[in-house]
Every structure is written in C-alpha cells, then in structure tokens.
Coordinates of C-alpha atoms in Angstrom, one line a residue:
Chain A
M7 CA 53.4 17.5 -30.5
Q8 CA 57.1 17.7 -30.2
E9 CA 56.6 20.1 -27.4
E10 CA 54.3 17.7 -25.6
A11 CA 56.9 14.9 -25.9
E12 CA 59.4 17.2 -24.3
L13 CA 57.0 18.1 -21.4
I14 CA 56.4 14.4 -20.9
R15 CA 60.2 13.7 -20.9
A16 CA 61.0 16.6 -18.5
A17 CA 58.1 15.7 -16.1
A18 CA 59.2 12.1 -16.1
A19 CA 62.5 13.3 -15.0
G20 CA 60.9 15.1 -12.1
D21 CA 60.5 18.6 -13.5
R22 CA 57.6 20.1 -11.5
R23 CA 57.2 23.0 -14.0
A24 CA 56.9 20.8 -17.1
F25 CA 54.4 18.6 -15.2
G26 CA 52.3 21.7 -14.4
E27 CA 52.3 22.6 -18.1
L28 CA 51.3 19.0 -18.9
V29 CA 48.4 19.2 -16.4
A30 CA 47.3 22.6 -18.0
L31 CA 47.4 20.9 -21.4
K32 CA 45.4 17.8 -20.5
R33 CA 43.2 18.8 -17.6
E34 CA 40.1 19.9 -19.6
R35 CA 39.6 16.8 -21.4
V36 CA 40.4 14.6 -18.4
V37 CA 37.7 16.5 -16.4
R38 CA 35.2 16.3 -19.3
I39 CA 35.7 12.6 -19.8
A40 CA 35.5 12.0 -16.0
H41 CA 32.4 14.1 -15.9
Q42 CA 30.6 12.5 -18.7
I43 CA 31.1 9.1 -16.9
T44 CA 30.5 10.1 -13.3
G45 CA 27.9 12.8 -14.0
N46 CA 29.2 15.2 -11.4
L47 CA 31.8 17.9 -11.6
D48 CA 32.9 17.5 -8.0
D49 CA 33.5 13.8 -8.7
A50 CA 35.2 14.5 -12.0
L51 CA 37.6 16.9 -10.2
D52 CA 38.4 14.3 -7.5
V53 CA 39.0 11.7 -10.3
A54 CA 41.1 14.3 -12.2
Q55 CA 43.2 15.0 -9.2
A56 CA 43.7 11.2 -8.5
V57 CA 44.7 10.8 -12.2
F58 CA 47.3 13.5 -12.2
L59 CA 48.8 12.4 -8.9
K60 CA 49.0 8.9 -10.2
L61 CA 50.5 10.3 -13.5
W62 CA 53.2 11.9 -11.5
G63 CA 54.1 8.8 -9.7
Q64 CA 54.1 6.7 -12.8
L65 CA 55.5 9.0 -15.5
G66 CA 59.0 7.6 -15.0
R67 CA 57.7 4.2 -16.1
F68 CA 55.8 5.5 -19.2
D69 CA 57.1 3.9 -22.5
P70 CA 57.6 6.7 -25.0
E71 CA 56.9 4.4 -27.8
R72 CA 53.2 4.2 -26.5
R73 CA 50.6 6.9 -27.1
F74 CA 50.5 9.2 -24.0
D75 CA 46.8 10.2 -24.3
T76 CA 45.7 6.6 -24.5
W77 CA 47.6 5.8 -21.2
L78 CA 46.2 9.0 -19.7
Y79 CA 42.6 8.4 -20.6
K80 CA 42.9 4.7 -19.5
I81 CA 43.9 5.9 -16.1
T82 CA 41.0 8.5 -16.2
V83 CA 38.4 6.0 -17.3
N84 CA 39.5 3.3 -14.7
A85 CA 39.3 5.9 -12.0
A86 CA 36.0 7.2 -13.0
I87 CA 34.4 3.8 -13.3
D88 CA 35.8 2.8 -9.9
L89 CA 34.3 6.1 -8.4
M90 CA 30.9 5.3 -10.0
R91 CA 30.9 1.9 -8.4
S92 CA 31.8 3.3 -5.1
P93 CA 28.9 4.2 -2.7
G94 CA 30.0 7.7 -2.1
S95 CA 29.6 9.0 -5.6
R96 CA 27.4 12.1 -6.0
P97 CA 24.2 12.7 -8.1
A98 CA 24.6 13.7 -11.8
L99 CA 24.7 17.4 -12.6
P100 CA 25.3 18.8 -16.1
L101 CA 28.5 20.7 -16.9
A102 CA 26.7 23.4 -18.7
E103 CA 24.7 24.2 -15.4
E104 CA 27.7 24.2 -13.4
A105 CA 29.7 26.5 -15.7
E106 CA 29.7 30.1 -14.7
S107 CA 31.0 31.0 -18.2
P108 CA 28.6 30.8 -21.1
A109 CA 28.6 28.0 -23.6
P110 CA 30.5 28.7 -26.8
A111 CA 28.9 31.1 -29.1
V112 CA 27.3 29.1 -32.0
G113 CA 25.3 31.8 -33.8
P114 CA 22.0 33.4 -33.7
E115 CA 20.0 30.4 -35.0
A116 CA 21.4 28.2 -32.2
S117 CA 18.3 26.4 -30.6
L118 CA 19.7 23.4 -28.8
D119 CA 20.6 24.0 -25.2
L120 CA 23.7 22.1 -24.1
A121 CA 22.5 22.0 -20.4
R122 CA 19.2 20.4 -21.6
L123 CA 21.1 17.9 -23.8
Q124 CA 23.2 17.0 -20.9
R125 CA 20.4 16.4 -18.6
A126 CA 18.8 14.3 -21.1
F127 CA 22.1 12.2 -21.5
W128 CA 22.1 11.8 -17.8
Q129 CA 18.7 10.7 -17.5
V130 CA 18.8 8.1 -20.2
A131 CA 22.3 7.0 -19.6
Q132 CA 21.4 5.9 -16.1
Q133 CA 20.5 2.5 -17.5
L134 CA 23.9 2.0 -19.1
A135 CA 26.5 0.0 -17.3
P136 CA 29.6 2.1 -16.5
K137 CA 31.7 0.4 -19.2
Q138 CA 29.0 1.0 -21.8
R139 CA 28.8 4.6 -20.7
A140 CA 32.5 5.0 -20.9
V141 CA 32.7 3.4 -24.4
F142 CA 30.0 5.7 -25.7
V143 CA 31.7 8.8 -24.2
L144 CA 35.0 8.0 -25.6
K145 CA 33.7 7.0 -29.0
E146 CA 30.7 9.4 -29.5
V147 CA 31.5 12.4 -27.4
E148 CA 35.2 12.4 -27.6
G149 CA 35.5 11.2 -31.1
M150 CA 38.0 8.5 -30.6
S151 CA 38.4 5.7 -33.0
T152 CA 37.3 2.2 -32.2
A153 CA 40.9 1.0 -32.0
E154 CA 41.8 3.8 -29.6
V155 CA 38.7 3.2 -27.4
A156 CA 39.7 -0.6 -27.2
R157 CA 43.2 0.4 -26.1
V158 CA 41.8 2.8 -23.5
M159 CA 39.3 0.3 -22.1
G160 CA 41.7 -2.6 -22.4
V161 CA 39.3 -4.7 -24.4
R162 CA 39.0 -6.0 -28.0
E163 CA 37.5 -4.0 -30.7
S164 CA 34.6 -6.3 -31.1
T165 CA 33.8 -5.7 -27.3
V166 CA 33.9 -2.0 -28.0
R167 CA 31.4 -2.4 -31.0
N168 CA 29.2 -4.5 -28.8
H169 CA 29.1 -2.1 -25.9
L170 CA 28.5 0.8 -28.3
L171 CA 25.7 -1.0 -30.0
Q172 CA 23.8 -1.7 -26.7
A173 CA 24.5 1.9 -25.5
R174 CA 23.2 3.5 -28.7
R175 CA 20.1 1.3 -28.5
A176 CA 19.4 2.3 -24.9
L177 CA 20.0 5.9 -25.4
R178 CA 17.9 6.0 -28.6
Q179 CA 15.0 4.4 -26.8
G180 CA 15.4 6.8 -23.9
L181 CA 15.4 9.8 -26.2
E182 CA 12.3 8.7 -28.0
R183 CA 10.4 7.8 -24.8
D184 CA 11.5 10.9 -22.6
F185 CA 12.8 13.6 -25.0
P186 CA 10.9 13.3 -28.2
D187 CA 11.3 17.0 -28.8
L188 CA 15.0 17.1 -28.3
V189 CA 16.0 15.7 -31.6
P190 CA 14.7 17.4 -34.7
R191 CA 13.1 15.3 -37.5
S192 CA 14.6 15.6 -40.9
Chain Q
M26 CA 27.5 30.6 -41.7
T27 CA 30.0 27.8 -42.4
P28 CA 29.0 25.1 -45.0
H29 CA 27.0 22.2 -43.6
P30 CA 29.6 19.6 -42.6
D31 CA 29.1 15.8 -43.5
P32 CA 28.2 14.0 -40.4
S33 CA 30.7 11.4 -41.2
L34 CA 33.4 14.1 -40.3
L35 CA 32.6 13.2 -36.7
D36 CA 33.6 9.6 -37.1
D37 CA 36.8 7.8 -36.6
A38 CA 39.9 9.7 -37.8
R39 CA 38.0 11.6 -40.6
G40 CA 39.2 14.9 -39.3
N41 CA 41.5 16.4 -36.7
P42 CA 40.0 17.4 -33.2
E43 CA 39.8 21.0 -34.1
Q44 CA 37.9 20.1 -37.4
R45 CA 35.7 18.0 -35.4
R46 CA 35.0 20.7 -32.9
E47 CA 34.3 23.2 -35.7
A48 CA 31.8 20.7 -37.2
L49 CA 30.1 20.3 -33.8
R50 CA 29.8 24.0 -33.2
H51 CA 28.1 24.3 -36.5
I52 CA 25.7 21.3 -35.9
L53 CA 24.9 22.8 -32.4
G54 CA 23.7 26.0 -34.1
C55 CA 22.1 24.4 -37.2
A56 CA 18.7 22.6 -36.9
E57 CA 19.1 21.0 -40.3
C58 CA 22.5 19.5 -39.5
R59 CA 21.2 18.2 -36.2
A60 CA 18.3 16.6 -38.1
R61 CA 20.8 15.0 -40.5
L62 CA 22.9 13.8 -37.6
A63 CA 19.9 12.3 -35.7
G64 CA 18.7 10.8 -38.9
V65 CA 21.8 8.6 -38.9
D66 CA 21.2 7.5 -35.2
Q67 CA 19.3 9.8 -32.7
S68 CA 21.9 9.0 -29.9
R69 CA 24.6 10.7 -32.1
I70 CA 23.1 14.0 -31.1
F71 CA 25.1 13.4 -27.8
A72 CA 28.3 14.0 -29.7
L73 CA 27.5 17.8 -29.0
L74 CA 28.4 17.2 -25.4
A75 CA 32.0 17.5 -26.5
L76 CA 31.3 21.3 -26.5
S77 CA 30.2 21.4 -22.8
P78 CA 32.4 23.9 -21.2
V79 CA 34.4 23.0 -18.1
P80 CA 34.3 26.0 -15.7
P81 CA 37.7 27.7 -15.8
S82 CA 37.6 28.3 -12.1
S83 CA 37.2 24.5 -11.7
L84 CA 40.2 23.9 -13.9
A85 CA 42.3 26.4 -11.9
A86 CA 41.2 24.8 -8.6
L87 CA 42.1 21.4 -9.9
T88 CA 45.7 22.7 -10.8
A89 CA 46.0 24.1 -7.3
R90 CA 44.7 20.9 -5.6
V91 CA 47.3 18.9 -7.7
E92 CA 50.2 21.3 -6.8
C93 CA 49.1 21.3 -3.2
A94 CA 49.0 17.4 -3.0
L95 CA 52.4 17.2 -4.7
D96 CA 53.9 19.6 -2.3
E97 CA 52.5 17.6 0.7
R98 CA 53.8 14.4 -0.9
Q99 CA 57.4 15.9 -1.4
V100 CA 57.3 16.9 2.3
R101 CA 56.1 13.4 3.4
E102 CA 58.9 11.9 1.2
R103 CA 61.5 14.2 2.7
V104 CA 60.4 13.2 6.2
W105 CA 60.3 9.5 5.3
A106 CA 63.8 9.9 3.8
W107 CA 65.0 11.6 7.0
R108 CA 63.5 9.0 9.1
T109 CA 65.1 6.3 7.1
W110 CA 68.5 7.9 7.4
A111 CA 67.9 8.6 11.2
A112 CA 67.0 4.8 11.7
A113 CA 70.0 3.8 9.6
A114 CA 72.3 5.9 11.7
A115 CA 70.8 4.7 15.0
S116 CA 71.2 1.2 13.8
L117 CA 74.8 1.9 13.0
V118 CA 75.5 3.4 16.3
L119 CA 73.8 0.6 18.1
A120 CA 75.8 -1.9 16.2
V121 CA 79.1 -0.2 17.0
A122 CA 78.1 0.1 20.5
L123 CA 77.2 -3.7 20.9
G124 CA 80.4 -4.6 18.9
G125 CA 82.5 -2.5 21.2
Y126 CA 80.8 -3.9 24.2
A127 CA 81.3 -7.5 22.8
W128 CA 84.9 -6.7 22.1
L129 CA 85.6 -5.2 25.6
G130 CA 83.8 -7.9 27.4
R131 CA 85.3 -10.8 25.4
G132 CA 86.0 -13.7 27.8
A133 CA 83.5 -12.4 30.2
H134 CA 81.7 -15.7 29.8
E135 CA 84.6 -17.9 30.7
P136 CA 83.8 -20.2 33.8
I137 CA 84.5 -18.3 37.0
Q138 CA 87.4 -19.8 38.9
Q139 CA 86.6 -20.9 42.5
A140 CA 88.5 -18.7 44.8
A141 CA 91.1 -20.8 46.4
L142 CA 90.6 -20.9 50.1
P143 CA 93.4 -21.7 52.4
P144 CA 92.9 -25.0 54.1
P145 CA 91.9 -24.7 57.7
Q146 CA 94.8 -24.6 60.3
Q147 CA 95.3 -27.3 62.8
E148 CA 94.2 -25.1 65.8
Q149 CA 90.9 -24.1 63.8
M150 CA 90.2 -27.7 63.3
S151 CA 90.6 -28.6 66.9
A152 CA 88.4 -25.6 67.9
A153 CA 85.7 -27.0 65.7
V154 CA 86.0 -30.3 67.1
E155 CA 85.8 -28.8 70.6
L156 CA 82.7 -26.9 69.6
L157 CA 80.9 -30.2 69.5
E158 CA 81.2 -30.0 73.3
P159 CA 78.3 -27.9 74.3
E160 CA 79.5 -26.8 77.8
A161 CA 82.5 -25.2 76.1
A162 CA 80.5 -22.5 74.1
D163 CA 77.4 -20.3 74.3
V164 CA 75.0 -21.5 71.6
V165 CA 71.8 -19.4 70.7
S166 CA 69.4 -21.0 68.4
F167 CA 66.2 -19.6 67.0
R168 CA 63.9 -19.8 63.9
V169 CA 63.2 -17.2 61.3
G170 CA 60.2 -18.6 59.4
E171 CA 61.5 -21.8 57.9
V172 CA 65.1 -21.2 58.7
Q173 CA 66.8 -22.3 61.8
V174 CA 69.5 -20.0 63.0
V175 CA 72.2 -21.2 65.2
M176 CA 74.7 -18.7 66.6
I177 CA 77.8 -20.0 68.4
F178 CA 79.8 -17.8 70.6
D179 CA 83.2 -19.2 71.5
E180 CA 86.4 -17.2 71.8
R181 CA 88.4 -20.2 70.8
L182 CA 86.7 -20.2 67.5
A183 CA 88.9 -17.9 65.3
L184 CA 87.7 -18.8 61.9

C-alpha cells in the first residue's frame, strides 16, 4: 500500500512511468467494473481509457487523505453509467466469451460455466436501472462494503440498501423465471 | 480441496480481497457451496462474476491506448504553449511598434497651420480689376458635367 501511495504521489507530480505502473495496477478492476455495468468489453475499454485520462488530468488535485480506490471507482462508475445512457452503447457480451485465455482453474468438480453465468446476469440485469446495476456490481461482485459503495455512488447508505434490495429481487425473479437450472438447490 | 468457506466471508469487510477470491474460486467449483450461497439469496450466485477474466491482450491494448492518448495530449499542450508564447511575443512586438509610432508621431495631430500667403501686389490687383473688362482678355468657357470651367488668357495677369 505504501508503494501505491508512492506511485500516486509520483504520478500526481507528472511522472509518466509511475502513472503507467498505477494504470497496470488498477486497470483490470476498472475494466471489470465498467464491463459489468455496460455489458460490453469494447465499451468497458472506452470507459477505462477515459477514466485513466481523466485521472491523469486530475491526479494533482487528489487529496491523499481520501481513499484512492473510492475516487477511482467513482470516476469509473459515473463514466460507465454515462455511456450506458448514451445512444451509442454496444450490446452486452460476456467477458468469459471475449477472453482468449481460459477461465481460472477451479478443480475437476467445477460445473458452473462463467460465460453462462455472465449471459444470465446480462439477460436478467436488463431490467435494472443503471444505478441499481452499479450498486449490485460494486456490492455483490466486487465485494465492497455498503459504506464504500455509498461513497463511490455519492449517495446515502440507505439508498444503497434500497437499490440493492430492488436489484436482488429483480435478479432473483429473473433467475427463477429464465435460468432455473443455473442455481443448485440445497 | 480447500475447506468449504462460510458464505458470510463474501460480505462486507469479513475478509481481504485475496481471501474473498479464494473463497469464490472454491464456490465456483463446489456445487454444495453454490447451493449454500444460493440458499441465502439466489442472486448472490452472481458474486462469482468477480472471477471473470479480462483478456490480457485487452488490458495491454488499454495501456497502449492510454499511453498514446497521453502522448498526443502532451504534443497538443506543447503546441498550445508555443502558440501562446508566439501570440504573446507578437502582441509585445505590436505594442512596441505602436508605442514607437505614437512616440515618433507625437504632435502629428496638432492643427495644421494655414500657409501664410503673401498679400496680392498692387499691379496684380489692378490686373484682376482689368480682367473684368472682357475685351482685354481671351476667355474660354465650357462645362464638364456639372462644372463650369472658365479659362482666362491675359498676359497682364501674372498671378
């Protein structure tokens, strides 16, 4: 973490090499969050590029007392939601289908196909509002705390809980209706 | 096979990101754990999407695009800086030139003095008077458009 703080400080001072390392450190999660919200890797890459260019321009104004990741993901989520609302966004396509490398090894008993899970998510998440989808992605997929999601989204924690409740309900109904075999029964 | 993780491990701040990923990897490959997770809430199964790999080539392409865009931005900023300096220098030269012109031409706007014409001589006055006698001079008169031109030829007139 100390190393990351050093990179941020150096990049804020205009060090392109340090900024390159920072991009390498954060790019995967930025792309993944953008992809889960927009549903398309090309859109996610456009969002990520815009995010890092904005970051380079505004890094000098970053307050080191604040959490860098929260700031970065806030920029990412806002850019992804803006793109989703624009008329030029592309159709959803699962990451696992776009990946030329195999999904992580999970053992011989693995039976859940990530690409299929992603397709299911995209089908049932269509009915979610962009902000509901963003809250669900940050909280459930990325594993952020409610407080952190609230900071990223710039809303109250109660609003996060409300968005999450609605998103979960819609996704649960979508799964039961369209993908009853995807979730094993205990 | 790692021991079955508690689904609550996926919740807020209950484990660090690497622990969480480890638990997700286990759940992805373990039908029993997926059933337990879905038993809490079916939508929680989508937590496994955190394991979706981003193609390394896409990440490399992203880095190249960002680098390229930053290079272009720096070139634009240099050109902009050069233009700004050039404009400032041109303004300075213009200001100096205008200042110099104003300094050199100071007083140029003072009223122009009428050239002092010598009063007509006595003989010229008398010639002019004599000119009023038509037989003493040749007079040619004609019109050019709206203008009437009168030419007087008299050797006595030495104006």
